Each structure stands twice: as structure tokens, then as C-alpha cells.
Short mmCIF file of C-alpha atoms in Angstrom, two decimals:
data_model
loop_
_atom_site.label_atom_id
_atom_site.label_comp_id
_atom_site.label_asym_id
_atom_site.label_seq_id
_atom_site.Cartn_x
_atom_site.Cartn_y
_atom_site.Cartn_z
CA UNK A 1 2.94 5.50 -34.03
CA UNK A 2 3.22 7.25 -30.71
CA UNK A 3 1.03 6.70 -27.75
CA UNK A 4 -1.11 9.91 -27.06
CA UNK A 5 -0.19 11.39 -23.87
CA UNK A 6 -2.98 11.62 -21.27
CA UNK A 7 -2.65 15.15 -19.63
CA UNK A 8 -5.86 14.35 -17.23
CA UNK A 9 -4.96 11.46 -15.75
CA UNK A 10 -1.20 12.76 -15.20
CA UNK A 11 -2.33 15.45 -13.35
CA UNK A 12 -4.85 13.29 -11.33
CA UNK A 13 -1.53 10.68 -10.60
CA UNK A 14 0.60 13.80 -9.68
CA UNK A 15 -2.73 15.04 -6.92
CA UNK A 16 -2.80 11.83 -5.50
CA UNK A 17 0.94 11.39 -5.45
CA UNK A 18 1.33 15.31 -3.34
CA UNK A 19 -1.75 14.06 -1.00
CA UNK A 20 0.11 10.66 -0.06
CA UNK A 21 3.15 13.11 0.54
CA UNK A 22 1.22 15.65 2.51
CA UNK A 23 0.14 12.72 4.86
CA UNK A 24 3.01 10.37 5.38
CA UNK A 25 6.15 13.03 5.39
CA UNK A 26 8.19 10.39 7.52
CA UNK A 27 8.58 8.26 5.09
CA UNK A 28 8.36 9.39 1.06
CA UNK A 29 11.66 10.87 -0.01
CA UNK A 30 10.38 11.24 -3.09
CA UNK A 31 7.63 11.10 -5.60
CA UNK A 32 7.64 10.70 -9.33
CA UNK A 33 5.10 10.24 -12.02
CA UNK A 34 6.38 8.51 -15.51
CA UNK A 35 6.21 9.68 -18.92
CA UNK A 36 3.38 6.37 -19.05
CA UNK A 37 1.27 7.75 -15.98
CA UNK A 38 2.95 5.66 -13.89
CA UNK A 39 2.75 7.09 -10.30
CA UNK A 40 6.16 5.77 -8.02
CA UNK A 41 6.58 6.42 -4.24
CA UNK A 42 10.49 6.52 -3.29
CA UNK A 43 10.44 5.52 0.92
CA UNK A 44 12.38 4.62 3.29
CA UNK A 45 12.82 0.76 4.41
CA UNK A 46 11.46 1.94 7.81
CA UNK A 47 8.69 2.68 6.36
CA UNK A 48 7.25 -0.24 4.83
CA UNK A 49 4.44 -1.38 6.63
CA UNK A 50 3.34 1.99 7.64
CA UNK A 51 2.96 2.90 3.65
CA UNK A 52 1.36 -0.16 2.29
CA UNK A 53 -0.82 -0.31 5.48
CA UNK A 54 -2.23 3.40 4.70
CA UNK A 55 -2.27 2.46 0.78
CA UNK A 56 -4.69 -0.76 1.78
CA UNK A 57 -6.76 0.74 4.32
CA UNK A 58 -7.36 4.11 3.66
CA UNK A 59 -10.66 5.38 2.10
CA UNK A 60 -9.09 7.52 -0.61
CA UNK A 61 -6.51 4.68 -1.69
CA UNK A 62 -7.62 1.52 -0.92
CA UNK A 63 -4.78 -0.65 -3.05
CA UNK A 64 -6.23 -3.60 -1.71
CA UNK A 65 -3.90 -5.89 -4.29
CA UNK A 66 -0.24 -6.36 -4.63
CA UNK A 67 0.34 -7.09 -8.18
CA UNK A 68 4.13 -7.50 -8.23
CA UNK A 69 7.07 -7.50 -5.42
CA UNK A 70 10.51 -7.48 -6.92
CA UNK A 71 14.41 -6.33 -6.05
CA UNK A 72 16.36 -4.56 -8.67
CA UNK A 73 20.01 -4.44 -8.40
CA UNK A 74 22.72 -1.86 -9.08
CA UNK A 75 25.88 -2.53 -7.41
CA UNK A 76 27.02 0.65 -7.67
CA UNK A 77 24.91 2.10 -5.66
CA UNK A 78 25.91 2.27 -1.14
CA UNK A 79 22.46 0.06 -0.73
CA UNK A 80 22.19 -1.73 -3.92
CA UNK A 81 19.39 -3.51 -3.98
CA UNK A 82 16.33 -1.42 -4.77
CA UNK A 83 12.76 -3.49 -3.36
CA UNK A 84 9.84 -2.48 -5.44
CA UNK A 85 5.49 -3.55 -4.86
CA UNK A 86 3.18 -2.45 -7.24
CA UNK A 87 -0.10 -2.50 -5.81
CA UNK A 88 -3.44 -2.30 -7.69
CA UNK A 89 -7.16 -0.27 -6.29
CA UNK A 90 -9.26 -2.09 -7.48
CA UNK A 91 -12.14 0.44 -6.28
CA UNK A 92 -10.43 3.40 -8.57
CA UNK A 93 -8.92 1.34 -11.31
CA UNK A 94 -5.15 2.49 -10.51
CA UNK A 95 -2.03 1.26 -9.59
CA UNK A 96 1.11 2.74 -7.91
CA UNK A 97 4.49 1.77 -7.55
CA UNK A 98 6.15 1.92 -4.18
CA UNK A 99 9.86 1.13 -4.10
CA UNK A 100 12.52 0.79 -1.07
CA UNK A 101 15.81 0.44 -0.86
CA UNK A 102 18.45 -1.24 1.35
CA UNK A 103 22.30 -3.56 0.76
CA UNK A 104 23.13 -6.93 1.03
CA UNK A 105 23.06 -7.08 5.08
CA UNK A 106 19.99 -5.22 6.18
CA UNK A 107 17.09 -7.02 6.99
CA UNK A 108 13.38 -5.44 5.82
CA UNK A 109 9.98 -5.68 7.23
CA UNK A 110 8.21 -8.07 5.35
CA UNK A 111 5.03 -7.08 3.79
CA UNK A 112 3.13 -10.45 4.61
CA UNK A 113 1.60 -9.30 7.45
CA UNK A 114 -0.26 -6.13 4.91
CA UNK A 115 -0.70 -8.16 2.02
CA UNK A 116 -0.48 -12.03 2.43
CA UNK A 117 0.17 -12.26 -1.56
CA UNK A 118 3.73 -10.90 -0.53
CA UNK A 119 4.44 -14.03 0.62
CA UNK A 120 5.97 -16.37 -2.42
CA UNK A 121 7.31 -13.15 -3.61
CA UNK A 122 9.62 -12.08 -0.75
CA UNK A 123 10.74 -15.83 -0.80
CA UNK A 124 11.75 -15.39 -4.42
CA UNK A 125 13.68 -11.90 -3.81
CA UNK A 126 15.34 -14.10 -1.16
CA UNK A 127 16.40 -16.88 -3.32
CA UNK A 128 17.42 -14.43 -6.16
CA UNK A 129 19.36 -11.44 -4.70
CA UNK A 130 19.72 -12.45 -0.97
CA UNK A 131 17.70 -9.65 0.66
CA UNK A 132 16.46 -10.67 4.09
CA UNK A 133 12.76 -10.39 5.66
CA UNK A 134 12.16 -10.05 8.98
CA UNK A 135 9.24 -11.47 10.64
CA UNK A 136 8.62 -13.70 7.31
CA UNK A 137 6.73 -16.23 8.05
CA UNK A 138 8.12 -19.21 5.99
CA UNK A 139 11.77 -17.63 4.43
CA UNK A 140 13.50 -19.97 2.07
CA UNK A 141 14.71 -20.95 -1.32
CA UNK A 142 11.38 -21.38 -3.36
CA UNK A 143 13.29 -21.93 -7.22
CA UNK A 144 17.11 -22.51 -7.15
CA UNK A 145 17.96 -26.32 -6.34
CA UNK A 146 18.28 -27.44 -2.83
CA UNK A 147 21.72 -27.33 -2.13
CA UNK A 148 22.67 -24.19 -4.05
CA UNK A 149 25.15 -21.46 -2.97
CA UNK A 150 24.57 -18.20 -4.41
CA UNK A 151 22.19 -15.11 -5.31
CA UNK A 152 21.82 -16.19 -9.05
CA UNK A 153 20.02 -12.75 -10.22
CA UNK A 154 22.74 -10.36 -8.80
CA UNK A 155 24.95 -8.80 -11.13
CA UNK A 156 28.39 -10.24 -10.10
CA UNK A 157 27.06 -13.70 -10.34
CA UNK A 158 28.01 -14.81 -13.58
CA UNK A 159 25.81 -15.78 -16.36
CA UNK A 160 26.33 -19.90 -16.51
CA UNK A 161 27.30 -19.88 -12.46
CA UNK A 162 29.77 -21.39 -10.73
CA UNK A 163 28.71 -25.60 -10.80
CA UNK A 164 29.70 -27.20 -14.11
CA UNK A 165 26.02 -29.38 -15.12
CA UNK B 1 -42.52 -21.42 4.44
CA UNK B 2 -40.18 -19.46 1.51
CA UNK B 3 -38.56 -15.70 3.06
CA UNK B 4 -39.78 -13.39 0.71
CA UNK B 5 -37.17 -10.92 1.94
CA UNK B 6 -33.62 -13.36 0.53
CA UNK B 7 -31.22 -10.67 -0.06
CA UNK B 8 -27.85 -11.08 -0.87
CA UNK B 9 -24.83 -8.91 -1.66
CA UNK B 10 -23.49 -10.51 -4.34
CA UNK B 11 -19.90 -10.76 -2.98
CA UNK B 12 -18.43 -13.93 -1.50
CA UNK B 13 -18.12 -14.15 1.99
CA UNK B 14 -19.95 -11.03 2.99
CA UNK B 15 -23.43 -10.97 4.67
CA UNK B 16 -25.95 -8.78 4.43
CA UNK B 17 -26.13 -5.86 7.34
CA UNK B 18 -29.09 -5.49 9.37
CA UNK B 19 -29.48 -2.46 10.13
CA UNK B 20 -26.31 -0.40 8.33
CA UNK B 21 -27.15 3.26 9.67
CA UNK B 22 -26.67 1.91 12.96
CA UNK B 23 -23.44 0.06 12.64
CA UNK B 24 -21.57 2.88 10.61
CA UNK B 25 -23.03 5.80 12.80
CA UNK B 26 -21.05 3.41 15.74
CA UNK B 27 -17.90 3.33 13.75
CA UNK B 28 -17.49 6.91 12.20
CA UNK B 29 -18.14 7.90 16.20
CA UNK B 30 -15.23 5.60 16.70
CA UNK B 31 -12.78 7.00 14.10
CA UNK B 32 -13.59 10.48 15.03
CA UNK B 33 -12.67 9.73 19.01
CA UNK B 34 -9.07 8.09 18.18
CA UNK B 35 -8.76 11.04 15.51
CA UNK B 36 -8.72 13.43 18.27
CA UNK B 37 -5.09 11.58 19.27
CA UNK B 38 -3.40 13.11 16.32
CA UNK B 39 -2.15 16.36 16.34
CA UNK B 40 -4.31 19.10 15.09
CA UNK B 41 -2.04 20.33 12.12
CA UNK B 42 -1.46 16.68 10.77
CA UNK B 43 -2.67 16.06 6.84
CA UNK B 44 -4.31 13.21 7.58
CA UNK B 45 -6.39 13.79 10.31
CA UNK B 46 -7.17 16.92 8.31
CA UNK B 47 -8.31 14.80 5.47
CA UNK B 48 -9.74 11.36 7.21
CA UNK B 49 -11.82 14.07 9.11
CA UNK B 50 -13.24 15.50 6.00
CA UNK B 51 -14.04 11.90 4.50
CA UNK B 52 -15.22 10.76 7.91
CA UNK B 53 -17.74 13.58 8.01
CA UNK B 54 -19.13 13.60 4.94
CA UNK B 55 -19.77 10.20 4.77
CA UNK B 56 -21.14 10.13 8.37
CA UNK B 57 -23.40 13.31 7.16
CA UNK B 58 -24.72 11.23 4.21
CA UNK B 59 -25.57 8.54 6.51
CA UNK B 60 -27.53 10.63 8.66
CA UNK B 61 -29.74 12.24 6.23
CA UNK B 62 -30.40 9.12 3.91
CA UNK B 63 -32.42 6.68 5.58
CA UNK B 64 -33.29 4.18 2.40
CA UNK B 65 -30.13 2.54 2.04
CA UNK B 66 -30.45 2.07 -1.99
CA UNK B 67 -30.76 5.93 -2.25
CA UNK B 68 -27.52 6.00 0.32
CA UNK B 69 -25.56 3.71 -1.81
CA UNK B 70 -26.04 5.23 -4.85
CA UNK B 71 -24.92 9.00 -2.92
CA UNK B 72 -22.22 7.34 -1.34
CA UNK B 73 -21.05 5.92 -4.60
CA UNK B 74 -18.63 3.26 -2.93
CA UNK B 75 -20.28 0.12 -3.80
CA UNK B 76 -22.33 -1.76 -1.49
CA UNK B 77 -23.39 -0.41 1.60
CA UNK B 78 -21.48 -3.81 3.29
CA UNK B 79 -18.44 -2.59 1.70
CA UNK B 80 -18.48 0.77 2.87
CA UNK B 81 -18.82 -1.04 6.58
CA UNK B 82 -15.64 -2.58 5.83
CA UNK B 83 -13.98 0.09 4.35
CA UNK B 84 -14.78 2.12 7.65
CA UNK B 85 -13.77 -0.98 9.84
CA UNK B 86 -10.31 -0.31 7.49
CA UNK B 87 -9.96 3.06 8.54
CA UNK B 88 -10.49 2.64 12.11
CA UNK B 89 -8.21 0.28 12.51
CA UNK B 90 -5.79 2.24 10.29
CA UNK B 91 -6.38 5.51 12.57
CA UNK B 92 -5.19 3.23 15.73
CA UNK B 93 -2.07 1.90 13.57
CA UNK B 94 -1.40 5.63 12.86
CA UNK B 95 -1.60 7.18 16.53
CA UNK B 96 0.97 4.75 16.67
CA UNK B 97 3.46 5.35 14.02
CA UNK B 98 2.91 9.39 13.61
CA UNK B 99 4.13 9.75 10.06
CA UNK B 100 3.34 13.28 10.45
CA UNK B 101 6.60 13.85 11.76
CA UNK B 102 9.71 15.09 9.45
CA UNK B 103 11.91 12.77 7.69
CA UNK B 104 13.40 9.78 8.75
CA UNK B 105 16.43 9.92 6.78
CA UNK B 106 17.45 11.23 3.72
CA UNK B 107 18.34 8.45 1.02
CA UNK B 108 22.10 8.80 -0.31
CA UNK B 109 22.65 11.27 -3.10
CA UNK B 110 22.65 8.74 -5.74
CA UNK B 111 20.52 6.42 -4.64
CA UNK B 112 17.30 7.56 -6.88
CA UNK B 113 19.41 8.90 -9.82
CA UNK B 114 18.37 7.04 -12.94
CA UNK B 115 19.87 6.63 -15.53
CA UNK B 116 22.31 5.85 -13.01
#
């Protein structure tokens, strides 16, 4: 079986997704809505805090919940490591994806200071891929032992690591 | 002596408002002034103006503030306080940033490709 396809609430995702772009041209380089209604905001890492700020806070949005923060990473790309937040409304029942980019060496705004649930996670994108956070309150390994070297989910780190056990 | 008037909103942590009209006639006034520090031709001042007013409208013509809740259709009228208390202080952060401006910087041409 197939899942039905929802042709209202696509078109209500893709609305929403050209308002956000009408208002915040700085910053979305792109928008995209998935075969699954899944609405995805493509930004740049300058604009962070700006984005989730208006996506908390404003009347029309109010995402008041971040569900998820991750890092995905594809070496081949020039800045490799793409951040992602998906943030619920709990008001409108709907959820958006907002994802950022940047390489090993570039520090990004944490998003503790917009969503305090941000903070375990950017502690775990830390640990895992080696992305720094700038003004992070409390940045440092939260699941690999204490005196481990490495960035154990990255793709050139190998599958059993480097420390016989 | 039992109050025969015990209200409550339901939702942890946040009190009843005495006298609502008052305190979000105060802050749509408020929103509106730092509005006026955005440029004319930016979308969200077009659109936070639009909200702003027909909420504020609502509020002036509704004074029983069941009837105004259920017109407003935003929850309670304590959270419709905080959501304006959200958008002022959002409107400040804004004046600040200007994301009405062009963009930043374009990402690399492969850098949103996918499959990659």
C-alpha cells in the first residue's frame, strides 16, 4: 500500500514556506517541501538565531519546541557538515525543518539562547562530528569516554576506531 | 470567608490577567510604535501590521473576554498576552537584524544538491 498524498496540506506547507521567505530574504537560500509534507528551510549559518527567533516568537509561527538538533555529514561537500533543528508549533500542529550548513573549522551560533532544549543536543553534535558553538554555555563531550580523541560519527572515522578494547 | 470569584487558567505557571483589554491595548500600541522603525516596503512589517491590527481591532470591540477568546481563537486570553509580549520583543530583535535586506551569501553550487 501507498500512503495517499495530501494535496491540502502541501499547498498550505508550500504558503507558509513563500511567507517565511517573503519576510526573512537575508537568510533562506532556499525552501523545499517533501514528497511527505515535510516543509525544510535551507539558511545561512549567519542566520541562525535570527530564524529560530522569528519561528518561536512570531504570531503566525510560533514553533515554540525544538524536537530534534542534529549534523549530517558529506565530506564531499566545501562545508561538509550540514546542522539541521526540527522544531514543532504546538499552537498549529506543524513542524518544520530548518537546516544550516558550515566545515570542520567554523564556529556557529548556538541555539541555546532561542531554545534552551538545544542545549544537550549541540553538546552531542560536538562530541560526534566536531562542529563548534559559540556562546554555548556548557560545550563538552556528553557520550564518548573521557579521554577520547576523535569525531566518532564522521565518515572518515572508521567503523571499530582507532583504540584496540 | 471562601472567593467566589477563584479563576484559574488551567496552565502551569500562568496567572490570571486582571484586566486583559488594558494590558494588550498597551502592548499592540507598543508593537505598532517600534514597527514604524522598519522600512515601509518590508514583508514583515507588512504582515505583523495586519495581525497586529486585527487583533488590536478585536480587542477593542469585544469587551467580555469569553466572547473575545473564542473570536480571537488563540487560546486563552493569558496566552495571547504572551504571544504579544513575543512579538514585541521579536519586533525590537528585528529593527535590529533587518532581514529584509538581500542575501547574505549564496551557498556553494553543490551544497543543497541531493542525491548528492
Amino acid at each position: 500500500t501507498v500512503r495517499p498524498k495530501n494535496e491540502v496540506e502541501h499547498k498550505q506547507l508550500c504558503a507558509f514556506g513563500e511567507y517565511v521567505a517573503e519576510i526573512l530574504p537575508k537568510y533562506i537560500q532556499q525552501v523545499q517541501v517533501t514528497c511527505f509534507n515535510e516543509l525544510e528551510l535551507l539558511i545561512h549559518p549567519d542566520g541562525i538565531i535570527p530564524v529560530l527567533t522569528f519561528l518561536r516568537d512570531h504570531t503566525n509561527a510560533q514553533f515554540k519546541s525544538l524536537a530534534d538538533l542534529t549534523a549530517v555529514d558529506v565530506p564531499s561537500r566545501q562545508y561538509r557538515f550540514e546542522i539541521v533543528y526540527n522544531l514543532l508549533s504546538l499552537r498549529f500542529n506543524s513542524r518544520i525543518r530548518v537546516k544550516t550548513y558550515t566545515d570542520e573549522l567554523t564556529p556557529v551560533d548556538s541555539a541555546v539562547p532561542v531554545h534552551q532544549a538545544a542545549n544537550w543536543y549541540e553538546r552531542e553534535v560536538w562530541d560526534m562530528y566536531g562542529v563548534f558553538f559559540a556562546n554555548h554555555p556548557d560545550l563538552r563531550r556528553i557520550l564518548t569516554d573521557y579521554g577520547f580523541e576523535g569525531h566518532p560519527f564522521r565518515k572518515d572515522f572508521p567503523l571499530s576506531g582507532y583504540v584496540e578494547v | 470567608v471562601f472567593m467566589l470569584s477563584l479563576q484559574t487558567t488551567g496552565l502551569v505557571g500562568l496567572a490570571v490577567a486582571e484586566n486583559p483589554h488594558e494590558r494588550l491595548r498597551i502592548l499592540y500600541t507598543k508593537i505598532l510604535g517600534v514597527l514604524q522603525n522598519i522600512p515601509k516596503d518590508a514583508a514583515y512589517r507588512k504582515y505583523t501590521e495586519q495581525i497586529v491590527t486585527e487583533r488590536f481591532d478585536l480587542v477593542k470591540k469585544e469587551t467580555d473576554v469569553q466572547k473575545l477568546q473564542d473570536k480571537l481563537n488563540s487560546g486563552q486570553i493569558e496566552e495571547v498576552i504572551v504571544q504579544a509580549e513575543n512579538e514585541l520583543s521579536l519586533a525590537r530583535k528585528m529593527v535590529q537584524w533587518k532581514p529584509w535586506e538581500p542575501l547574505v551569501e549564496e551557498p556553494p553550487s553543490d551544497q543543497w544538491r541531493w542525491p548528492i
